[in-house]
Short mmCIF file of C-alpha atoms in Angstrom, two decimals:
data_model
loop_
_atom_site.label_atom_id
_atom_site.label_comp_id
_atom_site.label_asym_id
_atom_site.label_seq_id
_atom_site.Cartn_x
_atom_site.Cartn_y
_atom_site.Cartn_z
CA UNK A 1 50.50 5.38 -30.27
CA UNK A 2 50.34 8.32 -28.33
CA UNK A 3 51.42 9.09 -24.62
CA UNK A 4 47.73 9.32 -23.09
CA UNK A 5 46.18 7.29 -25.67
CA UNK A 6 48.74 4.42 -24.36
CA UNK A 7 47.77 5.47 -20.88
CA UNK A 8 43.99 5.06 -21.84
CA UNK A 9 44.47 1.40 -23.57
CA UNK A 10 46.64 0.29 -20.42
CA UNK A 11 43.94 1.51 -17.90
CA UNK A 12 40.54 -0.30 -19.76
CA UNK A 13 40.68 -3.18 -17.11
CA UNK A 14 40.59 -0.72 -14.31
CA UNK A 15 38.40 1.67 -15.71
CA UNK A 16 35.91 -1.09 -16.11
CA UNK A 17 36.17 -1.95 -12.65
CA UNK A 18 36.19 1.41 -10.92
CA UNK A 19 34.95 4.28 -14.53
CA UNK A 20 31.78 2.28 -15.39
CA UNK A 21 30.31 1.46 -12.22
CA UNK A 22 31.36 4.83 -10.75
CA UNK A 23 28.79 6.44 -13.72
CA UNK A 24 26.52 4.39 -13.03
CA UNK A 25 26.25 5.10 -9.31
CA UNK A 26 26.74 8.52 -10.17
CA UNK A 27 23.96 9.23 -12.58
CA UNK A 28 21.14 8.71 -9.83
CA UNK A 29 21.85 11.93 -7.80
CA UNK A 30 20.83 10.61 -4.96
CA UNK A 31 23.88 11.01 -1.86
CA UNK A 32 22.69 9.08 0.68
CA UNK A 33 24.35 6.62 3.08
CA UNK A 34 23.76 4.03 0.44
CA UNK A 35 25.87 5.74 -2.26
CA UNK A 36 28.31 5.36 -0.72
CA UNK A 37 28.53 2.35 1.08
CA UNK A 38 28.60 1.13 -2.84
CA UNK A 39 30.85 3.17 -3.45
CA UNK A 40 32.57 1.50 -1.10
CA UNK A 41 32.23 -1.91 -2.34
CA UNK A 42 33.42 -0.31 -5.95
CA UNK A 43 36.86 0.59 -4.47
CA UNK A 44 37.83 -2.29 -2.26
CA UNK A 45 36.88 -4.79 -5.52
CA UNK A 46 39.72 -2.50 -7.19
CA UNK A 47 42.01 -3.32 -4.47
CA UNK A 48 42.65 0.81 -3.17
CA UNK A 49 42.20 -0.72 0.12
CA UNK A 50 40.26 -0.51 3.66
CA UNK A 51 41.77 2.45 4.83
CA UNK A 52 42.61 4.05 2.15
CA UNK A 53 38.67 3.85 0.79
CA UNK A 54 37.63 4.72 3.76
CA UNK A 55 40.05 7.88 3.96
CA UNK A 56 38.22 8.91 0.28
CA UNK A 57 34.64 7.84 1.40
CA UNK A 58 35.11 10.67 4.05
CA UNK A 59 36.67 13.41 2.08
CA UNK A 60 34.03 12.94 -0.84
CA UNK A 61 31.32 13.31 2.02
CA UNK A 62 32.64 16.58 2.99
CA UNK A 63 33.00 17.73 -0.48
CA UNK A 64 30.00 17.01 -1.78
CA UNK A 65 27.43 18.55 1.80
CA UNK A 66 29.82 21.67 1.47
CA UNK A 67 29.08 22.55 -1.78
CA UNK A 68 25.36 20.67 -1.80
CA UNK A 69 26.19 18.78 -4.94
CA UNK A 70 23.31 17.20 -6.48
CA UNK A 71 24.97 16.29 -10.18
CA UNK A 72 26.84 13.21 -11.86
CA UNK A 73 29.14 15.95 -13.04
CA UNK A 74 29.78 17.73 -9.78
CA UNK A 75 29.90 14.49 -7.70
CA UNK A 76 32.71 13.03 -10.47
CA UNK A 77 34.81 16.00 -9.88
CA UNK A 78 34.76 16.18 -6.17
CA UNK A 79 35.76 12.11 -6.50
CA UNK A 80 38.56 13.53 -9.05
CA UNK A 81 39.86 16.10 -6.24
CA UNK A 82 39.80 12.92 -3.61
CA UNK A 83 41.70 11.07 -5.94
CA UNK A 84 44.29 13.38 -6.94
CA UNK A 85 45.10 14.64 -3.66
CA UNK A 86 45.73 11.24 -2.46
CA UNK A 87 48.95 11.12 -5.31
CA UNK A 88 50.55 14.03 -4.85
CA UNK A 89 52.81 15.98 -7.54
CA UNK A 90 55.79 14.05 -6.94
CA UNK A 91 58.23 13.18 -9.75
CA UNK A 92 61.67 11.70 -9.97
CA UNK A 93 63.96 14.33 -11.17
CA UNK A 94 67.74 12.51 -11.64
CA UNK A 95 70.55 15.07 -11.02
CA UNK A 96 73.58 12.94 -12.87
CA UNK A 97 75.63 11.50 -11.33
CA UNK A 98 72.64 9.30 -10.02
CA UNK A 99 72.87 5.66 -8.87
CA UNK A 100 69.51 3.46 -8.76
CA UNK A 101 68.80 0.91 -6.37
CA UNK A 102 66.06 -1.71 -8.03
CA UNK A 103 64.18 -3.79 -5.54
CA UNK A 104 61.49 -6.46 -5.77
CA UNK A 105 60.39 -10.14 -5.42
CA UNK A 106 61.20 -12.51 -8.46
CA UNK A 107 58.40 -12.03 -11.00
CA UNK A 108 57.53 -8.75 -10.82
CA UNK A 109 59.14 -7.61 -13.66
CA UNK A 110 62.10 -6.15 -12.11
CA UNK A 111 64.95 -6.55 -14.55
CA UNK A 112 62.72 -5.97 -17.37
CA UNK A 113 62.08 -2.63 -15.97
CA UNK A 114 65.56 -2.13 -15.54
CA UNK A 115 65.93 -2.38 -19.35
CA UNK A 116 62.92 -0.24 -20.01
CA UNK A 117 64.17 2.38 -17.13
CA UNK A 118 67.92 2.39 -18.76
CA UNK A 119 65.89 2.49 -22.40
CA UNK A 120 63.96 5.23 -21.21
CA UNK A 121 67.25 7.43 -19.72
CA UNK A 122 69.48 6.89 -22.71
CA UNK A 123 66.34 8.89 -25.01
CA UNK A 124 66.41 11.26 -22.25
CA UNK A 125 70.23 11.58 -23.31
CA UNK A 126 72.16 10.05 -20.30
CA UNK A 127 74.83 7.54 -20.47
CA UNK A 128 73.61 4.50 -18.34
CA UNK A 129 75.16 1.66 -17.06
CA UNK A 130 73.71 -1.66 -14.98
CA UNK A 131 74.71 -3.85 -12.26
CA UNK A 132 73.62 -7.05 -12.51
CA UNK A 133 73.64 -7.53 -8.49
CA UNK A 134 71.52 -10.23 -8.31
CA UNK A 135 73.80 -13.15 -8.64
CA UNK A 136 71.34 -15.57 -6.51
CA UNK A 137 68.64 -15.96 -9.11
CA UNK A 138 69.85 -18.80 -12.00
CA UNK A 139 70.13 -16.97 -15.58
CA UNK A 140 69.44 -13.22 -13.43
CA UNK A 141 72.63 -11.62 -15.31
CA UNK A 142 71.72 -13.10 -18.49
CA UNK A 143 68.02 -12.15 -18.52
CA UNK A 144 69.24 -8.51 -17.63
CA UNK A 145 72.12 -8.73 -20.38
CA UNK A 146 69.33 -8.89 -23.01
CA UNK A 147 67.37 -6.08 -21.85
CA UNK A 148 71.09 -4.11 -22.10
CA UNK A 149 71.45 -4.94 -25.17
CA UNK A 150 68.05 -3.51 -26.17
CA UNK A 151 68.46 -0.66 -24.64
CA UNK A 152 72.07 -0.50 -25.71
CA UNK A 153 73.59 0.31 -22.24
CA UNK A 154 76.35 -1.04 -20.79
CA UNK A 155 75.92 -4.05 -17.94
CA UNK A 156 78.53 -5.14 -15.36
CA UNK A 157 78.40 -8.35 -13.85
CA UNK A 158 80.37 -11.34 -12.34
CA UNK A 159 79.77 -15.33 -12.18
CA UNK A 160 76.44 -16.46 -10.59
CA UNK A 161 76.69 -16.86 -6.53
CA UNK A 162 79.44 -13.62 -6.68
CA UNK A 163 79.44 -11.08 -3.95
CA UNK A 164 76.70 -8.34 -5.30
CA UNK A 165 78.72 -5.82 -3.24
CA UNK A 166 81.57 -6.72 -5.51
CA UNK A 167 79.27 -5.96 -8.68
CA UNK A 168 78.14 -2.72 -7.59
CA UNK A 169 81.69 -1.87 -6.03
CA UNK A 170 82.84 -2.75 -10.20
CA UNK A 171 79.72 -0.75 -11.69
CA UNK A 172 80.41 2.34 -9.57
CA UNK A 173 84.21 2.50 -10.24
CA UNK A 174 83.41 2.07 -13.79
CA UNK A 175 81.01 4.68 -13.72
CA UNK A 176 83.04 7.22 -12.40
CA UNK A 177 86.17 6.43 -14.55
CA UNK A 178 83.66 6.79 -17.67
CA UNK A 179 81.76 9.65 -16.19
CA UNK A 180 78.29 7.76 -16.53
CA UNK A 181 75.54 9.75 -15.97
CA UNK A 182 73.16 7.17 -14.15
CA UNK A 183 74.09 3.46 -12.76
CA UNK A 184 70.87 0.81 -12.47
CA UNK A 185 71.41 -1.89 -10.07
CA UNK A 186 69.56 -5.41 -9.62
CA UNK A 187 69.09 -7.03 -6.63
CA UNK A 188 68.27 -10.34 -5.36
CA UNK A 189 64.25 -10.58 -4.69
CA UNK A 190 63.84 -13.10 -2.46
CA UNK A 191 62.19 -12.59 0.77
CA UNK A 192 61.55 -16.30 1.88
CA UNK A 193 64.88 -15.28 4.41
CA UNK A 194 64.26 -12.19 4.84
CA UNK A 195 67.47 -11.54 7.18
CA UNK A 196 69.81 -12.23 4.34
CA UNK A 197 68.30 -10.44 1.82
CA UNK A 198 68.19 -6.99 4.30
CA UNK A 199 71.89 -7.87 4.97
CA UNK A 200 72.38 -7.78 1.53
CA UNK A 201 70.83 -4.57 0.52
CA UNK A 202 72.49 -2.58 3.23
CA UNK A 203 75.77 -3.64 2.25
CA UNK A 204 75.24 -2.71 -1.31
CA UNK A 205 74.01 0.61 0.26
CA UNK A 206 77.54 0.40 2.03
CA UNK A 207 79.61 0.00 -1.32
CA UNK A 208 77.60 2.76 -2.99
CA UNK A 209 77.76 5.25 0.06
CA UNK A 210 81.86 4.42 0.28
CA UNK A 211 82.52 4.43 -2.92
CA UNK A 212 80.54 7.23 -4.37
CA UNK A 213 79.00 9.59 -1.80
CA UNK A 214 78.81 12.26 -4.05
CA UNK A 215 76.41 10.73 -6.50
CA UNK A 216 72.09 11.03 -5.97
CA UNK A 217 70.63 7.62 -4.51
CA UNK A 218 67.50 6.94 -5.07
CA UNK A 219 65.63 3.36 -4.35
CA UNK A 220 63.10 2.35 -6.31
CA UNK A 221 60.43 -0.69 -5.52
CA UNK A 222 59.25 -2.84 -8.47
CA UNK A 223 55.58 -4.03 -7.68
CA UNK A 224 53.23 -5.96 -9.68
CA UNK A 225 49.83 -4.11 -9.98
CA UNK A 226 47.61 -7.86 -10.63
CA UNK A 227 48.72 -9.03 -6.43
CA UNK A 228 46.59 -6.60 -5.23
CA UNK A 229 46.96 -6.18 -1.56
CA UNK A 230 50.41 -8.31 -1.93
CA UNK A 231 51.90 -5.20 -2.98
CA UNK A 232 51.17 -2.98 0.43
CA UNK A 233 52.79 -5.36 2.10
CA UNK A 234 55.62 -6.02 0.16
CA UNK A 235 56.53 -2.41 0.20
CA UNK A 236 56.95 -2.84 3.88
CA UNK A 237 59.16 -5.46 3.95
CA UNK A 238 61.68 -4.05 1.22
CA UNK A 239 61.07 -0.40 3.02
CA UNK A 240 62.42 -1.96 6.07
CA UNK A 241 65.42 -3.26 3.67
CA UNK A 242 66.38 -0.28 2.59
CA UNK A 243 64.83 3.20 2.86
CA UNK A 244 62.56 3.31 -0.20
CA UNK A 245 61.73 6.72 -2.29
CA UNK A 246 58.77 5.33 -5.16
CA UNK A 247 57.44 2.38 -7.11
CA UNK A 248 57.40 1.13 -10.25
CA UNK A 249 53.90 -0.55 -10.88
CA UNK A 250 53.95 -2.90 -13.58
CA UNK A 251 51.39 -5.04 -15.36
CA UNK A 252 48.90 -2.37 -14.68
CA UNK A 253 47.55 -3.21 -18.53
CA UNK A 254 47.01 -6.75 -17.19
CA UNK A 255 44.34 -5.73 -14.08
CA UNK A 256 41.29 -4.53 -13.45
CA UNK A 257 43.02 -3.63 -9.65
CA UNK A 258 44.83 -0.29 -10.62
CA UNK A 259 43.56 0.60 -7.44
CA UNK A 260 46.12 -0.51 -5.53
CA UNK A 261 48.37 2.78 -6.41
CA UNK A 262 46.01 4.84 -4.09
CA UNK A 263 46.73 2.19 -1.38
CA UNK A 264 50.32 2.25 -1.85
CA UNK A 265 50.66 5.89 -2.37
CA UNK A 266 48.24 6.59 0.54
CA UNK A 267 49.77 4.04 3.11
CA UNK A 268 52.83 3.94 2.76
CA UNK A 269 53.78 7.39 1.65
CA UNK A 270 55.36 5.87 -1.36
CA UNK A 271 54.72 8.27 -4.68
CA UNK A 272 54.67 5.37 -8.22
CA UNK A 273 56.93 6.93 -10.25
CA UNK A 274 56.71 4.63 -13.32
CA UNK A 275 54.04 2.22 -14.88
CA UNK A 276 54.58 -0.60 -17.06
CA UNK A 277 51.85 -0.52 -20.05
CA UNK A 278 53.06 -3.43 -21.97
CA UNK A 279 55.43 -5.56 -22.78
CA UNK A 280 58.08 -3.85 -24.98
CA UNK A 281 60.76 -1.79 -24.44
CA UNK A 282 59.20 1.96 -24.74
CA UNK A 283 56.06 0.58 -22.86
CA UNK A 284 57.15 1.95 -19.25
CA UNK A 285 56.21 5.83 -18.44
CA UNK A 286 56.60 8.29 -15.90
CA UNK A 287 53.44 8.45 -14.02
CA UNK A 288 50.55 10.97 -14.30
CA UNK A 289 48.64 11.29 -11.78
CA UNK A 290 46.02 13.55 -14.05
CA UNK A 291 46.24 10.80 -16.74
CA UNK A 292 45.42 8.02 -14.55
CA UNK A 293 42.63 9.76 -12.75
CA UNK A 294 41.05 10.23 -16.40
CA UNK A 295 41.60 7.18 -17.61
CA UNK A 296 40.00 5.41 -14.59
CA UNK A 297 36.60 7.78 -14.28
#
């Protein structure tokens, strides 16, 4: 299966959501204050949000009275423009050597995107290697040892209840002796004590700024694309954890809510990097913004 036909197949729940009800509205030509209040209604129901719908709502307004659109057609592409604006051109470039900071709550997927993101690297030709810093969850390093081993990378990791500073300090003196191009590290996701689990990440921040301050950080959020609104505000919390650069969205094959990465992108200031399509190992891909938008409308 091909890149956007993948992208298409993974997007049918949202596009039912947002795509068919969006023609529908469209088709009537008719602009009026109760377009778009359903318009309205169509976004929230695929979780892009209050303020972010209401941010579009008023830039589709201006678009379509300044250039007196009276067209399905010309109304779809002014949406288009709203849409893409709102996500930017941002895309993670790695320049080796790179380290990885993976953050999340349990059950979002986050060490299976590890394996998929360390899969997806090693076709890209780097040498990877993992951390398997969360040593709170039971079974964590042995759930991310399989994914390794599909993705054939090598993992470093200690007995459960070990010091993840310790696991990173390990991973990033291995990396350097090797000359490892990018290191991938797990981290704890639990946020019901939120104190320890900040204290946590900024040590491991500590380790990898001590260790190996010449090497590109970059800290990536996993969210899961079916909670909805869950995920705005989980991006705060782990953004206050450590300083956050993009998302991973996963599950978005799963939703009819894709909406949510206009919320996240648009409040938070946080560009989604990667979305998970699927369940197997080549089934996470760099985002396209272009893509999306035409797979949703």
């Amino acid at each position: 299966m091909g890149f956007f036909d993948k992208i298409k197949q993974g997007l049918a729940k949202t596009k039912q959501a947002i795509g068919f009800h969006v023609k529908k509205l469209f088709k009537i030509g008719i602009f009026n204050d109760s377009f778009y209040d359903e318009l309205t209604d169509i976004l929230i129901a695929a979780d892009v949000g209050a303020e972010t719908t209401d941010e579009i709502i008023e830039e589709l307004r201006k678009k379509i009275s300044e250039r007196t659109v009276t067209d399905e057609q010309g109304a779809t592409e002014c949406l288009k423009e709203v849409l893409r604006d709102i996500l930017g051109d941002d895309k993670l470039e790695l320049t080796p050597p790179t380290v990885i900071t993976v953050v999340g709550v349990n059950g979002v997927g986050k060490t299976t995107t590890i394996g998929k993101l360390a899969n997806l690297f090693t076709k890209q030709g780097k040498s990877v290697i993992v951390a398997a810093a969360d040593t709170f969850r039971a079974a964590a390093s042995e759930q991310l040892d399989i994914w390794a081993n599909r993705a054939k990378v090598r993992i470093i990791k200690q007995q459960e209840g070990s010091d993840p500073g310790a696991v990173v300090f390990d991973a990033v003196c291995s990396a350097k002796s090797k000359g490892t191009d990018v290191v991938i590290v797990d981290t704890a996701g639990r946020l019901h004590n939120k104190k320890n689990l900040m204290e946590e990440l900024k040590k491991i921040s500590r380790v990898i700024d001590r260790e190996y301050p010449e090497a590109q950080r970059i800290n990536l959020l996993v969210l899961d694309a079916t909670t909805g609104q869950n995920a705005v505000s989980q991006s705060e919390i782990f953004d206050e954890a450590i300083d956050l650069d993009g998302i991973v969205l996963t599950k978005l094959d799963g939703t009819a809510k894709g909406g949510i990465i206009f919320a996240v992108n648009s409040q938070q200031g946080l560009p989604v990097y990667f979305v998970g399509l699927g369940e197997g190992i080549d089934d996470l891909v760099p985002f396209d913004p272009d893509a999306f938008i035409d797979g949703i409308l």
